[in-house]
């Protein structure tokens, strides 16, 4: 009898422990010896400024929390593509990620705003908008889908690169197959340049370029360089058609389980990392352009006005929508 009771007791303890483990695993947020561990994953390489800024965030978080909170960062898409990472966050199996706002459009349609070409007057306008109430509203919009934006990382401006022929003027894009992010607005943008958009996950672009699945792609200088895409697509045309930021997201599920002071420490670490990443971005953009040129890629500086003229009509597609309204607000923002 006693044996049966103690067996039942042990089974009971074992299943309670299993349940606890499951909750911790589900939360992407384990607790060991009173240390909260947050799992964070992203798609870029470990040499990317974005990754380095995250390591800095981890350092700051340990500092602010007196070692009671830790951030584990997984790079290179090892836990999934950006779209998959967003979904993993929604169910709480990873605590945090950094994605481009493009794949987030499928979940939060307002994010399409960043794929509207030539929206920002210059870098200062772009930063001011992100740091304003507009940026704050966009950070909080993902709450509808169980995600919470904590900050923006700079991802510069995106420009086209091609394998076989250089793009000197917008007309050169006609009929070319161009890889785009998983974003409807990016599809529209590339279509309005007269090219044929093909959505492909970031980790598969290199092979797609190499095997001729696409004729080109588009990205910012650090990503063009650090992904090695310049090795296969040697023509880089700095037309800077869009300025699509990266967003730092936390699972709402995990956020709700943090104590108020833990949220504060985390937000402080994020803010410091955001400031650090902006500095790093400037340097790394220069480094990337110099490095790809030194490696034999051709960097073309075209007449940007001509490119902007070609896609002017795209703004009208958003008339009467939330994105159309945002376009007006951003244009009027000083
Ligand atoms: C940028 C962005 C990445 C994204 C990539 C892409 O580099 O920072 O988050 O994956 O573009 O084109 O997919």
CSV table of C-alpha atoms and ligand atoms in Angstrom, one decimal:
chain,number,residue,atom,x,y,z
A,1,UNK,CA,0.0,0.0,0.0
A,2,UNK,CA,2.7,2.4,1.1
A,3,UNK,CA,4.7,1.4,-2.1
A,4,UNK,CA,1.7,2.1,-4.3
A,5,UNK,CA,1.2,5.5,-2.7
A,6,UNK,CA,4.9,6.5,-3.0
A,7,UNK,CA,4.8,5.3,-6.7
A,8,UNK,CA,1.8,7.4,-7.3
A,9,UNK,CA,3.5,10.3,-5.5
A,10,UNK,CA,6.6,9.9,-7.6
A,11,UNK,CA,4.6,9.8,-10.8
A,12,UNK,CA,2.8,12.8,-9.7
A,13,UNK,CA,6.0,14.7,-9.0
A,14,UNK,CA,7.4,13.5,-12.3
A,15,UNK,CA,4.4,14.8,-14.3
A,16,UNK,CA,4.4,18.1,-12.4
A,17,UNK,CA,8.1,18.5,-13.3
A,18,UNK,CA,7.4,17.6,-16.9
A,19,UNK,CA,4.6,20.2,-17.0
A,20,UNK,CA,6.9,22.8,-15.5
A,21,UNK,CA,9.6,22.0,-18.0
A,22,UNK,CA,7.1,22.2,-20.8
A,23,UNK,CA,5.9,25.6,-19.7
A,24,UNK,CA,9.5,26.9,-19.5
A,25,UNK,CA,10.3,25.5,-22.9
A,26,UNK,CA,7.1,26.9,-24.4
A,27,UNK,CA,8.0,30.3,-23.0
A,28,UNK,CA,11.3,30.3,-24.7
A,29,UNK,CA,12.3,31.5,-21.3
A,30,UNK,CA,13.8,29.1,-18.9
A,31,UNK,CA,14.5,29.7,-15.2
A,32,UNK,CA,17.6,28.2,-13.7
A,33,UNK,CA,18.7,29.1,-10.2
A,34,UNK,CA,16.6,32.2,-10.4
A,35,UNK,CA,18.2,33.2,-13.6
A,36,UNK,CA,15.7,34.0,-16.4
A,37,UNK,CA,17.1,32.9,-19.8
A,38,UNK,CA,15.6,34.4,-22.9
A,39,UNK,CA,16.1,32.7,-26.2
A,40,UNK,CA,16.6,35.0,-29.2
A,41,UNK,CA,17.0,34.0,-32.8
A,42,UNK,CA,17.5,35.7,-36.1
A,43,UNK,CA,18.4,35.0,-39.8
A,44,UNK,CA,21.6,37.0,-40.3
A,45,UNK,CA,25.2,35.8,-39.9
A,46,UNK,CA,27.1,36.1,-36.6
A,47,UNK,CA,29.5,38.6,-38.3
A,48,UNK,CA,26.6,41.0,-39.0
A,49,UNK,CA,26.3,44.3,-37.1
A,50,UNK,CA,22.9,43.2,-36.0
A,51,UNK,CA,24.3,40.2,-34.3
A,52,UNK,CA,27.0,42.2,-32.6
A,53,UNK,CA,24.4,44.7,-31.3
A,54,UNK,CA,22.5,41.8,-29.9
A,55,UNK,CA,25.5,40.5,-28.0
A,56,UNK,CA,25.9,43.9,-26.6
A,57,UNK,CA,22.2,43.8,-25.6
A,58,UNK,CA,22.9,40.5,-23.8
A,59,UNK,CA,25.8,42.1,-21.9
A,60,UNK,CA,23.7,45.1,-20.9
A,61,UNK,CA,20.8,42.9,-19.7
A,62,UNK,CA,23.2,40.9,-17.5
A,63,UNK,CA,24.5,44.1,-16.1
A,64,UNK,CA,21.1,45.8,-15.4
A,65,UNK,CA,19.6,42.7,-13.9
A,66,UNK,CA,22.7,41.9,-11.7
A,67,UNK,CA,23.1,38.6,-13.6
A,68,UNK,CA,19.6,37.5,-13.0
A,69,UNK,CA,18.6,37.7,-16.7
A,70,UNK,CA,20.4,36.2,-19.7
A,71,UNK,CA,19.9,36.4,-23.4
A,72,UNK,CA,21.0,33.5,-25.6
A,73,UNK,CA,21.4,34.6,-29.3
A,74,UNK,CA,21.1,32.1,-32.2
A,75,UNK,CA,22.3,33.5,-35.5
A,76,UNK,CA,22.1,32.4,-39.1
A,77,UNK,CA,18.6,31.2,-39.4
A,78,UNK,CA,19.4,28.0,-37.4
A,79,UNK,CA,16.0,28.1,-35.7
A,80,UNK,CA,14.1,29.1,-38.8
A,81,UNK,CA,13.5,31.7,-41.5
A,82,UNK,CA,12.2,35.1,-40.4
A,83,UNK,CA,8.6,34.1,-41.1
A,84,UNK,CA,9.0,31.0,-39.1
A,85,UNK,CA,10.6,32.9,-36.2
A,86,UNK,CA,7.6,35.2,-36.0
A,87,UNK,CA,5.4,32.2,-35.7
A,88,UNK,CA,7.6,30.6,-33.0
A,89,UNK,CA,7.3,33.8,-31.0
A,90,UNK,CA,3.6,33.9,-31.3
A,91,UNK,CA,3.4,30.5,-29.6
A,92,UNK,CA,6.1,31.5,-27.1
A,93,UNK,CA,8.6,28.8,-28.0
A,94,UNK,CA,11.3,31.5,-28.6
A,95,UNK,CA,11.3,34.7,-26.5
A,96,UNK,CA,12.7,37.2,-28.9
A,97,UNK,CA,13.7,37.8,-32.6
A,98,UNK,CA,14.8,40.5,-34.9
A,99,UNK,CA,13.2,40.5,-38.3
A,100,UNK,CA,12.9,42.8,-41.2
A,101,UNK,CA,9.5,44.5,-41.2
A,102,UNK,CA,8.8,43.0,-44.6
A,103,UNK,CA,7.8,39.4,-43.5
A,104,UNK,CA,5.9,41.0,-40.6
A,105,UNK,CA,3.5,42.6,-43.2
A,106,UNK,CA,1.6,39.3,-43.4
A,107,UNK,CA,0.8,39.7,-39.7
A,108,UNK,CA,0.7,43.5,-39.3
A,109,UNK,CA,-0.4,45.1,-42.7
A,110,UNK,CA,0.7,48.6,-41.6
A,111,UNK,CA,4.3,47.4,-41.9
A,112,UNK,CA,3.9,47.7,-45.7
A,113,UNK,CA,4.7,51.4,-45.3
A,114,UNK,CA,8.4,50.6,-45.3
A,115,UNK,CA,8.2,49.0,-48.8
A,116,UNK,CA,6.8,52.2,-50.3
A,117,UNK,CA,9.7,53.4,-52.4
A,118,UNK,CA,11.4,56.7,-51.9
A,119,UNK,CA,9.2,57.6,-48.9
A,120,UNK,CA,11.8,59.2,-46.7
A,121,UNK,CA,13.5,62.5,-47.7
A,122,UNK,CA,16.8,61.5,-46.2
A,123,UNK,CA,18.4,59.6,-43.3
A,124,UNK,CA,17.5,62.3,-40.8
A,125,UNK,CA,13.8,62.2,-41.8
A,126,UNK,CA,13.8,58.4,-41.5
A,127,UNK,CA,15.4,58.3,-38.0
A,128,UNK,CA,13.1,61.1,-36.8
A,129,UNK,CA,10.0,59.2,-38.0
A,130,UNK,CA,11.1,56.0,-36.3
A,131,UNK,CA,11.8,57.9,-33.1
A,132,UNK,CA,8.5,59.7,-33.2
A,133,UNK,CA,4.9,58.8,-32.2
A,134,UNK,CA,4.5,57.2,-35.6
A,135,UNK,CA,7.4,54.8,-34.9
A,136,UNK,CA,6.0,54.1,-31.4
A,137,UNK,CA,2.6,53.2,-32.8
A,138,UNK,CA,4.1,50.9,-35.4
A,139,UNK,CA,6.2,49.2,-32.6
A,140,UNK,CA,3.1,48.5,-30.6
A,141,UNK,CA,0.8,47.5,-33.6
A,142,UNK,CA,2.1,43.8,-33.4
A,143,UNK,CA,0.4,43.4,-30.0
A,144,UNK,CA,-2.7,42.5,-32.0
A,145,UNK,CA,-0.9,39.3,-33.0
A,146,UNK,CA,0.7,38.5,-29.7
A,147,UNK,CA,4.0,40.2,-30.5
A,148,UNK,CA,5.5,43.3,-29.0
A,149,UNK,CA,8.0,45.6,-30.7
A,150,UNK,CA,10.8,46.8,-28.4
A,151,UNK,CA,12.9,48.8,-30.8
A,152,UNK,CA,14.2,49.5,-34.3
A,153,UNK,CA,17.5,48.4,-35.7
A,154,UNK,CA,18.8,50.3,-38.7
A,155,UNK,CA,18.9,48.3,-41.9
A,156,UNK,CA,19.9,51.1,-44.2
A,157,UNK,CA,18.5,51.4,-47.7
A,158,UNK,CA,18.0,48.5,-50.1
A,159,UNK,CA,19.5,48.5,-53.6
A,160,UNK,CA,19.5,46.1,-56.5
A,161,UNK,CA,22.3,43.7,-57.4
A,162,UNK,CA,22.5,41.5,-60.4
A,163,UNK,CA,24.5,38.6,-61.8
A,164,UNK,CA,24.9,39.1,-65.5
A,165,UNK,CA,24.2,42.7,-66.5
A,166,UNK,CA,24.5,45.9,-64.6
A,167,UNK,CA,21.5,48.1,-63.8
A,168,UNK,CA,22.5,51.6,-64.9
A,169,UNK,CA,19.0,53.0,-65.4
A,170,UNK,CA,15.5,51.8,-64.3
A,171,UNK,CA,14.7,50.5,-67.7
A,172,UNK,CA,17.5,47.9,-67.3
A,173,UNK,CA,15.3,46.0,-64.8
A,174,UNK,CA,12.6,45.2,-67.4
A,175,UNK,CA,11.9,41.5,-67.4
A,176,UNK,CA,14.6,40.5,-64.8
A,177,UNK,CA,13.7,38.0,-62.2
A,178,UNK,CA,14.5,39.6,-58.9
A,179,UNK,CA,14.4,38.0,-55.4
A,180,UNK,CA,12.1,39.8,-53.0
A,181,UNK,CA,11.4,39.3,-49.3
A,182,UNK,CA,8.1,37.6,-48.3
A,183,UNK,CA,6.2,40.8,-48.7
A,184,UNK,CA,3.3,41.8,-50.9
A,185,UNK,CA,4.4,45.4,-50.9
A,186,UNK,CA,7.9,44.4,-52.0
A,187,UNK,CA,6.3,42.4,-54.8
A,188,UNK,CA,4.4,45.4,-56.0
A,189,UNK,CA,7.5,47.6,-55.7
A,190,UNK,CA,9.6,45.3,-57.9
A,191,UNK,CA,6.7,44.9,-60.4
A,192,UNK,CA,6.4,48.6,-60.7
A,193,UNK,CA,10.1,48.7,-61.8
A,194,UNK,CA,9.1,46.3,-64.6
A,195,UNK,CA,10.9,43.3,-63.2
A,196,UNK,CA,9.5,39.9,-62.2
A,197,UNK,CA,9.6,39.5,-58.4
A,198,UNK,CA,10.3,36.0,-56.8
A,199,UNK,CA,9.9,35.7,-53.0
A,200,UNK,CA,12.7,33.6,-51.5
A,201,UNK,CA,13.9,33.2,-47.9
A,202,UNK,CA,17.1,35.1,-47.1
A,203,UNK,CA,19.2,31.9,-46.5
A,204,UNK,CA,18.4,30.6,-49.9
A,205,UNK,CA,19.4,33.6,-52.0
A,206,UNK,CA,23.0,32.7,-52.6
A,207,UNK,CA,22.1,29.4,-54.3
A,208,UNK,CA,19.2,31.0,-56.2
A,209,UNK,CA,21.6,33.6,-57.7
A,210,UNK,CA,24.2,31.0,-58.4
A,211,UNK,CA,21.9,28.6,-60.1
A,212,UNK,CA,20.1,31.3,-62.1
A,213,UNK,CA,16.8,30.8,-60.4
A,214,UNK,CA,16.8,34.6,-60.2
A,215,UNK,CA,18.8,37.3,-62.1
A,216,UNK,CA,19.3,39.5,-59.0
A,217,UNK,CA,18.1,40.5,-55.6
A,218,UNK,CA,18.1,43.7,-53.5
A,219,UNK,CA,19.5,44.5,-50.0
A,220,UNK,CA,21.6,46.9,-47.9
A,221,UNK,CA,25.4,47.0,-48.2
A,222,UNK,CA,26.3,45.0,-45.0
A,223,UNK,CA,23.9,42.2,-45.9
A,224,UNK,CA,25.0,42.1,-49.6
A,225,UNK,CA,28.6,41.8,-48.3
A,226,UNK,CA,28.3,39.5,-45.3
A,227,UNK,CA,26.0,37.1,-47.0
A,228,UNK,CA,28.6,36.7,-49.8
A,229,UNK,CA,26.0,37.5,-52.4
A,230,UNK,CA,28.6,39.9,-54.0
A,231,UNK,CA,30.6,36.8,-55.0
A,232,UNK,CA,27.9,35.7,-57.4
A,233,UNK,CA,26.1,39.0,-58.2
A,234,UNK,CA,28.8,41.4,-59.0
A,235,UNK,CA,26.8,44.5,-60.0
A,236,UNK,CA,25.5,46.6,-57.2
A,237,UNK,CA,23.4,49.6,-58.1
A,238,UNK,CA,22.9,52.1,-55.3
A,239,UNK,CA,19.4,53.2,-56.2
A,240,UNK,CA,18.3,53.0,-52.6
A,241,UNK,CA,14.7,52.4,-53.4
A,242,UNK,CA,13.4,51.5,-49.9
A,243,UNK,CA,14.5,51.9,-46.3
A,244,UNK,CA,13.1,48.9,-44.5
A,245,UNK,CA,14.0,48.7,-40.8
A,246,UNK,CA,14.6,45.7,-38.7
A,247,UNK,CA,12.3,45.3,-35.7
A,248,UNK,CA,13.1,43.7,-32.3
A,249,UNK,CA,10.2,41.7,-31.1
A,250,UNK,CA,9.3,39.8,-28.0
A,251,UNK,CA,6.6,37.2,-27.6
A,252,UNK,CA,3.7,38.8,-25.8
A,253,UNK,CA,3.4,35.6,-23.9
A,254,UNK,CA,6.9,35.9,-22.5
A,255,UNK,CA,6.6,39.7,-21.9
A,256,UNK,CA,3.5,39.1,-19.7
A,257,UNK,CA,5.4,36.7,-17.6
A,258,UNK,CA,8.2,39.1,-16.7
A,259,UNK,CA,8.1,41.2,-13.6
A,260,UNK,CA,7.8,45.0,-14.1
A,261,UNK,CA,11.5,45.5,-13.1
A,262,UNK,CA,12.6,42.8,-15.5
A,263,UNK,CA,10.7,44.5,-18.3
A,264,UNK,CA,12.5,47.7,-17.4
A,265,UNK,CA,15.9,46.1,-17.5
A,266,UNK,CA,15.2,44.5,-20.8
A,267,UNK,CA,13.9,47.7,-22.4
A,268,UNK,CA,16.9,49.6,-21.1
A,269,UNK,CA,19.2,46.9,-22.7
A,270,UNK,CA,17.3,47.1,-25.9
A,271,UNK,CA,17.5,50.9,-26.0
A,272,UNK,CA,21.3,50.8,-25.5
A,273,UNK,CA,21.7,48.2,-28.1
A,274,UNK,CA,19.6,50.2,-30.6
A,275,UNK,CA,21.9,53.3,-30.1
A,276,UNK,CA,25.0,51.1,-30.4
A,277,UNK,CA,23.7,49.4,-33.6
A,278,UNK,CA,23.0,52.8,-35.3
A,279,UNK,CA,26.7,53.7,-34.9
A,280,UNK,CA,27.8,50.3,-35.9
A,281,UNK,CA,25.6,50.5,-39.0
A,282,UNK,CA,27.2,53.7,-40.3
A,283,UNK,CA,30.7,52.1,-40.1
A,284,UNK,CA,29.7,48.8,-41.4
A,285,UNK,CA,28.0,50.3,-44.5
A,286,UNK,CA,31.3,52.0,-45.5
A,287,UNK,CA,33.3,48.8,-44.7
A,288,UNK,CA,31.0,46.7,-46.8
A,289,UNK,CA,31.1,49.0,-49.9
A,290,UNK,CA,34.9,49.2,-49.8
A,291,UNK,CA,35.2,45.4,-49.3
A,292,UNK,CA,32.9,44.4,-52.2
A,293,UNK,CA,34.7,46.8,-54.5
A,294,UNK,CA,38.1,45.5,-53.4
A,295,UNK,CA,36.8,42.0,-54.1
A,296,UNK,CA,35.9,42.9,-57.7
A,297,UNK,CA,32.2,43.9,-57.5
A,298,UNK,CA,31.2,47.0,-59.4
A,299,UNK,CA,29.3,49.6,-57.3
A,300,UNK,CA,27.2,51.8,-59.6
A,301,UNK,CA,25.9,55.2,-58.3
A,302,UNK,CA,23.0,55.9,-60.6
A,303,UNK,CA,20.7,58.9,-61.0
A,304,UNK,CA,18.3,58.1,-58.2
A,305,UNK,CA,15.7,60.6,-59.4
A,306,UNK,CA,15.2,58.5,-62.5
A,307,UNK,CA,14.5,55.4,-60.4
A,308,UNK,CA,12.1,57.4,-58.1
A,309,UNK,CA,10.2,58.7,-61.2
A,310,UNK,CA,9.6,55.2,-62.4
A,311,UNK,CA,7.7,54.1,-59.3
A,312,UNK,CA,5.9,57.3,-58.5
A,313,UNK,CA,2.5,55.7,-59.3
A,314,UNK,CA,2.8,53.1,-56.5
A,315,UNK,CA,1.7,55.6,-53.8
A,316,UNK,CA,-1.8,55.7,-55.4
A,317,UNK,CA,-2.2,52.0,-54.8
A,318,UNK,CA,-2.5,52.7,-51.1
A,319,UNK,CA,-5.1,55.5,-51.4
A,320,UNK,CA,-7.9,55.1,-48.8
A,321,UNK,CA,-6.0,52.5,-46.8
A,322,UNK,CA,-4.1,52.7,-43.4
A,323,UNK,CA,-0.8,52.7,-45.3
A,324,UNK,CA,-2.1,55.6,-47.5
A,325,UNK,CA,-2.8,57.6,-44.4
A,326,UNK,CA,0.7,56.8,-43.0
A,327,UNK,CA,2.3,57.9,-46.2
A,328,UNK,CA,0.6,61.3,-45.8
A,329,UNK,CA,1.7,61.6,-42.1
A,330,UNK,CA,5.2,60.6,-42.9
A,331,UNK,CA,5.5,63.1,-45.8
A,332,UNK,CA,4.2,65.9,-43.6
A,333,UNK,CA,6.5,65.0,-40.7
A,334,UNK,CA,9.3,67.5,-40.0
B,1,LIG,C1,17.9,42.7,-44.5
B,1,LIG,C2,17.3,42.4,-43.1
B,1,LIG,C3,17.2,41.0,-42.8
B,1,LIG,C4,16.4,40.3,-44.0
B,1,LIG,C5,17.1,40.6,-45.3
B,1,LIG,C6,16.3,40.0,-46.5
B,1,LIG,O1,19.2,42.3,-44.5
B,1,LIG,O2,18.1,43.0,-42.1
B,1,LIG,O3,16.5,40.8,-41.6
B,1,LIG,O4,16.4,38.9,-43.8
B,1,LIG,O5,17.2,41.9,-45.5
B,1,LIG,O6,16.4,40.5,-47.6
B,1,LIG,O7,15.6,39.0,-46.3
